[in-house]
JSON list of C-alpha atoms and ligand atoms in Angstrom, two decimals:
[
{"chain": "Z", "resi": 482, "resn": "MET", "atom": "CA", "xyz": [303.93, 90.08, 106.62]},
{"chain": "Z", "resi": 483, "resn": "LEU", "atom": "CA", "xyz": [305.00, 90.68, 110.46]},
{"chain": "Z", "resi": 484, "resn": "THR", "atom": "CA", "xyz": [308.04, 92.92, 110.08]},
{"chain": "Z", "resi": 485, "resn": "GLU", "atom": "CA", "xyz": [308.99, 92.90, 113.94]},
{"chain": "Z", "resi": 486, "resn": "ILE", "atom": "CA", "xyz": [306.92, 92.84, 117.70]},
{"chain": "Z", "resi": 487, "resn": "ASP", "atom": "CA", "xyz": [305.64, 95.72, 118.43]},
{"chain": "Z", "resi": 488, "resn": "HIS", "atom": "CA", "xyz": [305.00, 95.14, 122.06]},
{"chain": "Z", "resi": 489, "resn": "VAL", "atom": "CA", "xyz": [303.70, 92.74, 124.61]},
{"chain": "Z", "resi": 490, "resn": "ALA", "atom": "CA", "xyz": [301.38, 93.10, 126.51]},
{"chain": "Z", "resi": 491, "resn": "ILE", "atom": "CA", "xyz": [301.09, 92.14, 129.98]},
{"chain": "Z", "resi": 492, "resn": "ALA", "atom": "CA", "xyz": [298.24, 92.56, 132.53]},
{"chain": "Z", "resi": 493, "resn": "VAL", "atom": "CA", "xyz": [298.69, 93.91, 135.84]},
{"chain": "Z", "resi": 494, "resn": "ASN", "atom": "CA", "xyz": [296.31, 95.46, 138.70]},
{"chain": "Z", "resi": 495, "resn": "ASP", "atom": "CA", "xyz": [299.02, 97.19, 140.06]},
{"chain": "Z", "resi": 496, "resn": "LEU", "atom": "CA", "xyz": [300.32, 100.35, 137.12]},
{"chain": "Z", "resi": 497, "resn": "GLU", "atom": "CA", "xyz": [302.41, 102.14, 139.20]},
{"chain": "Z", "resi": 498, "resn": "ALA", "atom": "CA", "xyz": [303.99, 99.30, 140.84]},
{"chain": "Z", "resi": 499, "resn": "ALA", "atom": "CA", "xyz": [305.17, 97.53, 137.66]},
{"chain": "Z", "resi": 500, "resn": "ILE", "atom": "CA", "xyz": [306.24, 100.35, 136.38]},
{"chain": "Z", "resi": 501, "resn": "ALA", "atom": "CA", "xyz": [308.70, 100.43, 139.47]},
{"chain": "Z", "resi": 502, "resn": "TYR", "atom": "CA", "xyz": [309.08, 97.12, 139.12]},
{"chain": "Z", "resi": 503, "resn": "TYR", "atom": "CA", "xyz": [310.70, 97.88, 135.68]},
{"chain": "Z", "resi": 504, "resn": "ARG", "atom": "CA", "xyz": [312.45, 100.70, 136.70]},
{"chain": "Z", "resi": 505, "resn": "GLU", "atom": "CA", "xyz": [314.43, 99.44, 139.44]},
{"chain": "Z", "resi": 506, "resn": "THR", "atom": "CA", "xyz": [315.34, 95.98, 138.64]},
{"chain": "Z", "resi": 507, "resn": "PHE", "atom": "CA", "xyz": [315.91, 96.49, 134.94]},
{"chain": "Z", "resi": 508, "resn": "GLY", "atom": "CA", "xyz": [316.54, 100.31, 134.83]},
{"chain": "Z", "resi": 509, "resn": "ALA", "atom": "CA", "xyz": [313.33, 100.03, 132.30]},
{"chain": "Z", "resi": 510, "resn": "GLU", "atom": "CA", "xyz": [311.63, 103.20, 131.46]},
{"chain": "Z", "resi": 511, "resn": "THR", "atom": "CA", "xyz": [308.20, 104.66, 130.17]},
{"chain": "Z", "resi": 512, "resn": "VAL", "atom": "CA", "xyz": [308.68, 106.17, 127.89]},
{"chain": "Z", "resi": 513, "resn": "HIS", "atom": "CA", "xyz": [304.76, 106.73, 127.31]},
{"chain": "Z", "resi": 514, "resn": "ARG", "atom": "CA", "xyz": [301.20, 106.34, 129.37]},
{"chain": "Z", "resi": 515, "resn": "GLU", "atom": "CA", "xyz": [297.78, 106.56, 127.45]},
{"chain": "Z", "resi": 516, "resn": "ARG", "atom": "CA", "xyz": [294.27, 105.96, 129.20]},
{"chain": "Z", "resi": 517, "resn": "ILE", "atom": "CA", "xyz": [292.31, 104.28, 126.43]},
{"chain": "Z", "resi": 518, "resn": "ASP", "atom": "CA", "xyz": [288.57, 105.05, 127.17]},
{"chain": "Z", "resi": 519, "resn": "SER", "atom": "CA", "xyz": [286.90, 102.64, 124.54]},
{"chain": "Z", "resi": 520, "resn": "ASP", "atom": "CA", "xyz": [288.35, 99.92, 125.81]},
{"chain": "Z", "resi": 521, "resn": "GLY", "atom": "CA", "xyz": [288.75, 100.28, 129.40]},
{"chain": "Z", "resi": 522, "resn": "VAL", "atom": "CA", "xyz": [292.71, 100.33, 130.24]},
{"chain": "Z", "resi": 523, "resn": "GLU", "atom": "CA", "xyz": [295.45, 102.47, 130.72]},
{"chain": "Z", "resi": 524, "resn": "GLU", "atom": "CA", "xyz": [298.77, 101.74, 129.69]},
{"chain": "Z", "resi": 525, "resn": "ALA", "atom": "CA", "xyz": [302.47, 102.33, 130.31]},
{"chain": "Z", "resi": 526, "resn": "LEU", "atom": "CA", "xyz": [305.08, 101.83, 127.50]},
{"chain": "Z", "resi": 527, "resn": "ILE", "atom": "CA", "xyz": [308.72, 100.33, 128.59]},
{"chain": "Z", "resi": 528, "resn": "LYS", "atom": "CA", "xyz": [310.79, 100.45, 125.35]},
{"chain": "Z", "resi": 529, "resn": "VAL", "atom": "CA", "xyz": [313.06, 97.03, 125.07]},
{"chain": "Z", "resi": 530, "resn": "ALA", "atom": "CA", "xyz": [315.02, 98.26, 121.79]},
{"chain": "Z", "resi": 531, "resn": "ASP", "atom": "CA", "xyz": [312.70, 98.60, 118.93]},
{"chain": "Z", "resi": 532, "resn": "SER", "atom": "CA", "xyz": [309.41, 97.31, 120.75]},
{"chain": "Z", "resi": 533, "resn": "TYR", "atom": "CA", "xyz": [307.93, 97.58, 123.85]},
{"chain": "Z", "resi": 534, "resn": "VAL", "atom": "CA", "xyz": [306.89, 95.97, 126.96]},
{"chain": "Z", "resi": 535, "resn": "GLN", "atom": "CA", "xyz": [302.75, 97.43, 127.32]},
{"chain": "Z", "resi": 536, "resn": "LEU", "atom": "CA", "xyz": [301.68, 96.80, 131.27]},
{"chain": "Z", "resi": 537, "resn": "LEU", "atom": "CA", "xyz": [297.86, 97.14, 131.03]},
{"chain": "Z", "resi": 538, "resn": "THR", "atom": "CA", "xyz": [295.43, 97.62, 133.73]},
{"chain": "Z", "resi": 539, "resn": "PRO", "atom": "CA", "xyz": [291.67, 98.30, 133.16]},
{"chain": "Z", "resi": 540, "resn": "THR", "atom": "CA", "xyz": [289.85, 101.39, 134.34]},
{"chain": "Z", "resi": 541, "resn": "SER", "atom": "CA", "xyz": [286.62, 99.73, 134.85]},
{"chain": "Z", "resi": 542, "resn": "ASP", "atom": "CA", "xyz": [285.02, 96.64, 135.61]},
{"chain": "Z", "resi": 543, "resn": "ALA", "atom": "CA", "xyz": [283.47, 96.21, 132.35]},
{"chain": "Z", "resi": 544, "resn": "SER", "atom": "CA", "xyz": [286.66, 95.90, 130.73]},
{"chain": "Z", "resi": 545, "resn": "PRO", "atom": "CA", "xyz": [288.19, 92.75, 128.74]},
{"chain": "Z", "resi": 546, "resn": "VAL", "atom": "CA", "xyz": [291.71, 93.39, 130.79]},
{"chain": "Z", "resi": 547, "resn": "ALA", "atom": "CA", "xyz": [289.55, 93.43, 134.10]},
{"chain": "Z", "resi": 548, "resn": "LYS", "atom": "CA", "xyz": [287.85, 89.68, 133.25]},
{"chain": "Z", "resi": 549, "resn": "PHE", "atom": "CA", "xyz": [291.28, 89.21, 132.26]},
{"chain": "Z", "resi": 550, "resn": "LEU", "atom": "CA", "xyz": [293.04, 89.64, 135.53]},
{"chain": "Z", "resi": 551, "resn": "ALA", "atom": "CA", "xyz": [289.51, 88.24, 136.95]},
{"chain": "Z", "resi": 552, "resn": "ASN", "atom": "CA", "xyz": [289.71, 84.99, 135.82]},
{"chain": "Z", "resi": 553, "resn": "LYS", "atom": "CA", "xyz": [293.22, 84.09, 134.93]},
{"chain": "Z", "resi": 554, "resn": "GLY", "atom": "CA", "xyz": [295.29, 86.59, 136.89]},
{"chain": "Z", "resi": 555, "resn": "GLU", "atom": "CA", "xyz": [298.48, 88.65, 135.85]},
{"chain": "Z", "resi": 556, "resn": "GLY", "atom": "CA", "xyz": [300.60, 88.10, 133.18]},
{"chain": "Z", "resi": 557, "resn": "ILE", "atom": "CA", "xyz": [300.85, 88.18, 129.54]},
{"chain": "Z", "resi": 558, "resn": "HIS", "atom": "CA", "xyz": [297.94, 89.34, 128.15]},
{"chain": "Z", "resi": 559, "resn": "HIS", "atom": "CA", "xyz": [298.59, 89.95, 124.05]},
{"chain": "Z", "resi": 560, "resn": "VAL", "atom": "CA", "xyz": [301.43, 89.97, 121.65]},
{"chain": "Z", "resi": 561, "resn": "GLY", "atom": "CA", "xyz": [301.50, 93.16, 119.33]},
{"chain": "Z", "resi": 562, "resn": "TYR", "atom": "CA", "xyz": [302.82, 92.71, 115.34]},
{"chain": "Z", "resi": 563, "resn": "ARG", "atom": "CA", "xyz": [304.08, 95.03, 113.30]},
{"chain": "Z", "resi": 564, "resn": "VAL", "atom": "CA", "xyz": [303.09, 95.01, 110.54]},
{"chain": "Z", "resi": 565, "resn": "ALA", "atom": "CA", "xyz": [303.16, 97.26, 107.27]},
{"chain": "Z", "resi": 566, "resn": "SER", "atom": "CA", "xyz": [299.59, 97.16, 106.71]},
{"chain": "Z", "resi": 567, "resn": "CYS", "atom": "CA", "xyz": [296.78, 96.42, 109.07]},
{"chain": "Z", "resi": 568, "resn": "ALA", "atom": "CA", "xyz": [293.36, 95.59, 106.67]},
{"chain": "Z", "resi": 569, "resn": "GLN", "atom": "CA", "xyz": [295.88, 93.87, 105.34]},
{"chain": "Z", "resi": 570, "resn": "ALA", "atom": "CA", "xyz": [297.50, 91.73, 107.88]},
{"chain": "Z", "resi": 571, "resn": "LEU", "atom": "CA", "xyz": [293.11, 91.50, 108.66]},
{"chain": "Z", "resi": 572, "resn": "ASP", "atom": "CA", "xyz": [292.56, 90.43, 105.23]},
{"chain": "Z", "resi": 573, "resn": "ALA", "atom": "CA", "xyz": [294.48, 87.27, 104.96]},
{"chain": "Z", "resi": 574, "resn": "VAL", "atom": "CA", "xyz": [293.76, 86.23, 108.72]},
{"chain": "Z", "resi": 575, "resn": "LYS", "atom": "CA", "xyz": [290.45, 85.90, 107.97]},
{"chain": "Z", "resi": 576, "resn": "ALA", "atom": "CA", "xyz": [290.47, 84.45, 103.84]},
{"chain": "Z", "resi": 577, "resn": "GLY", "atom": "CA", "xyz": [292.94, 81.54, 105.63]},
{"chain": "Z", "resi": 578, "resn": "GLY", "atom": "CA", "xyz": [289.16, 81.14, 107.78]},
{"chain": "Z", "resi": 579, "resn": "HIS", "atom": "CA", "xyz": [290.68, 82.07, 111.31]},
{"chain": "Z", "resi": 580, "resn": "ARG", "atom": "CA", "xyz": [288.24, 84.26, 114.06]},
{"chain": "Z", "resi": 581, "resn": "VAL", "atom": "CA", "xyz": [288.58, 87.56, 114.38]},
{"chain": "Z", "resi": 582, "resn": "ILE", "atom": "CA", "xyz": [287.84, 90.31, 117.24]},
{"chain": "Z", "resi": 583, "resn": "ASP", "atom": "CA", "xyz": [288.14, 93.13, 115.34]},
{"chain": "Z", "resi": 584, "resn": "GLU", "atom": "CA", "xyz": [286.29, 93.46, 111.36]},
{"chain": "Z", "resi": 585, "resn": "ALA", "atom": "CA", "xyz": [287.87, 96.43, 110.41]},
{"chain": "Z", "resi": 586, "resn": "PRO", "atom": "CA", "xyz": [290.83, 98.21, 111.51]},
{"chain": "Z", "resi": 587, "resn": "ARG", "atom": "CA", "xyz": [290.54, 100.41, 114.03]},
{"chain": "Z", "resi": 588, "resn": "PRO", "atom": "CA", "xyz": [292.50, 103.41, 115.89]},
{"chain": "Z", "resi": 589, "resn": "GLY", "atom": "CA", "xyz": [295.18, 101.75, 118.50]},
{"chain": "Z", "resi": 590, "resn": "SER", "atom": "CA", "xyz": [297.06, 103.50, 120.86]},
{"chain": "Z", "resi": 591, "resn": "ARG", "atom": "CA", "xyz": [300.14, 106.20, 119.88]},
{"chain": "Z", "resi": 592, "resn": "GLY", "atom": "CA", "xyz": [298.14, 107.36, 117.29]},
{"chain": "Z", "resi": 593, "resn": "THR", "atom": "CA", "xyz": [298.12, 103.31, 115.71]},
{"chain": "Z", "resi": 594, "resn": "THR", "atom": "CA", "xyz": [295.85, 101.64, 113.50]},
{"chain": "Z", "resi": 595, "resn": "VAL", "atom": "CA", "xyz": [295.72, 98.34, 115.24]},
{"chain": "Z", "resi": 596, "resn": "ALA", "atom": "CA", "xyz": [293.12, 95.05, 115.11]},
{"chain": "Z", "resi": 597, "resn": "PHE", "atom": "CA", "xyz": [292.53, 91.77, 117.60]},
{"chain": "Z", "resi": 598, "resn": "VAL", "atom": "CA", "xyz": [292.71, 88.24, 115.81]},
{"chain": "Z", "resi": 599, "resn": "HIS", "atom": "CA", "xyz": [291.09, 86.42, 118.02]},
{"chain": "Z", "resi": 600, "resn": "PRO", "atom": "CA", "xyz": [292.94, 83.74, 120.51]},
{"chain": "Z", "resi": 601, "resn": "LYS", "atom": "CA", "xyz": [290.94, 80.47, 119.66]},
{"chain": "Z", "resi": 602, "resn": "GLY", "atom": "CA", "xyz": [292.05, 80.10, 116.29]},
{"chain": "Z", "resi": 603, "resn": "ALA", "atom": "CA", "xyz": [295.43, 81.19, 116.98]},
{"chain": "Z", "resi": 604, "resn": "PHE", "atom": "CA", "xyz": [297.14, 78.96, 119.00]},
{"chain": "Z", "resi": 605, "resn": "GLY", "atom": "CA", "xyz": [295.99, 80.71, 122.11]},
{"chain": "Z", "resi": 606, "resn": "THR", "atom": "CA", "xyz": [297.46, 83.89, 122.32]},
{"chain": "Z", "resi": 607, "resn": "LEU", "atom": "CA", "xyz": [295.68, 86.96, 121.66]},
{"chain": "Z", "resi": 608, "resn": "ILE", "atom": "CA", "xyz": [297.39, 88.46, 118.83]},
{"chain": "Z", "resi": 609, "resn": "GLU", "atom": "CA", "xyz": [297.14, 92.62, 117.80]},
{"chain": "Z", "resi": 610, "resn": "LEU", "atom": "CA", "xyz": [298.17, 94.09, 114.55]},
{"chain": "Z", "resi": 611, "resn": "VAL", "atom": "CA", "xyz": [299.63, 97.08, 114.59]},
{"chain": "Z", "resi": 612, "resn": "GLU", "atom": "CA", "xyz": [300.26, 99.85, 111.89]},
{"chain": "Z", "resi": 613, "resn": "GLU", "atom": "CA", "xyz": [302.71, 102.78, 112.75]},
{"chain": "C", "resi": 1150, "resn": "CO", "atom": "CO1", "xyz": [298.56, 96.31, 122.45]}
]
């Protein structure tokens, strides 16, 4: 069901500094930037082969990423897996009796359709199902 790793999301305090770090240290370029007001985040996508590193920074104090940074500090926030059908993958999680954050698929960045699976029930990792 999981076809590829779409992205590894990393919560950072300073988006510009993190973008510069990846460019200067690894020659890795940002290929997409987007502000997602419904999630209270701004993202920068850095392409690595067919996957991305998604640098995430909060745009408001109410953002879940702001809470994450306050509680845990900078670091890996979630892993996004590509799926052919977000709805089908989400149903499979629910059918297995596991907790989800999104009861139904919703729009993500880059025109994707996404849903989040709760880390409690997924061995501590916040999982995002990503349909392109
Ligand atoms: Co994501």
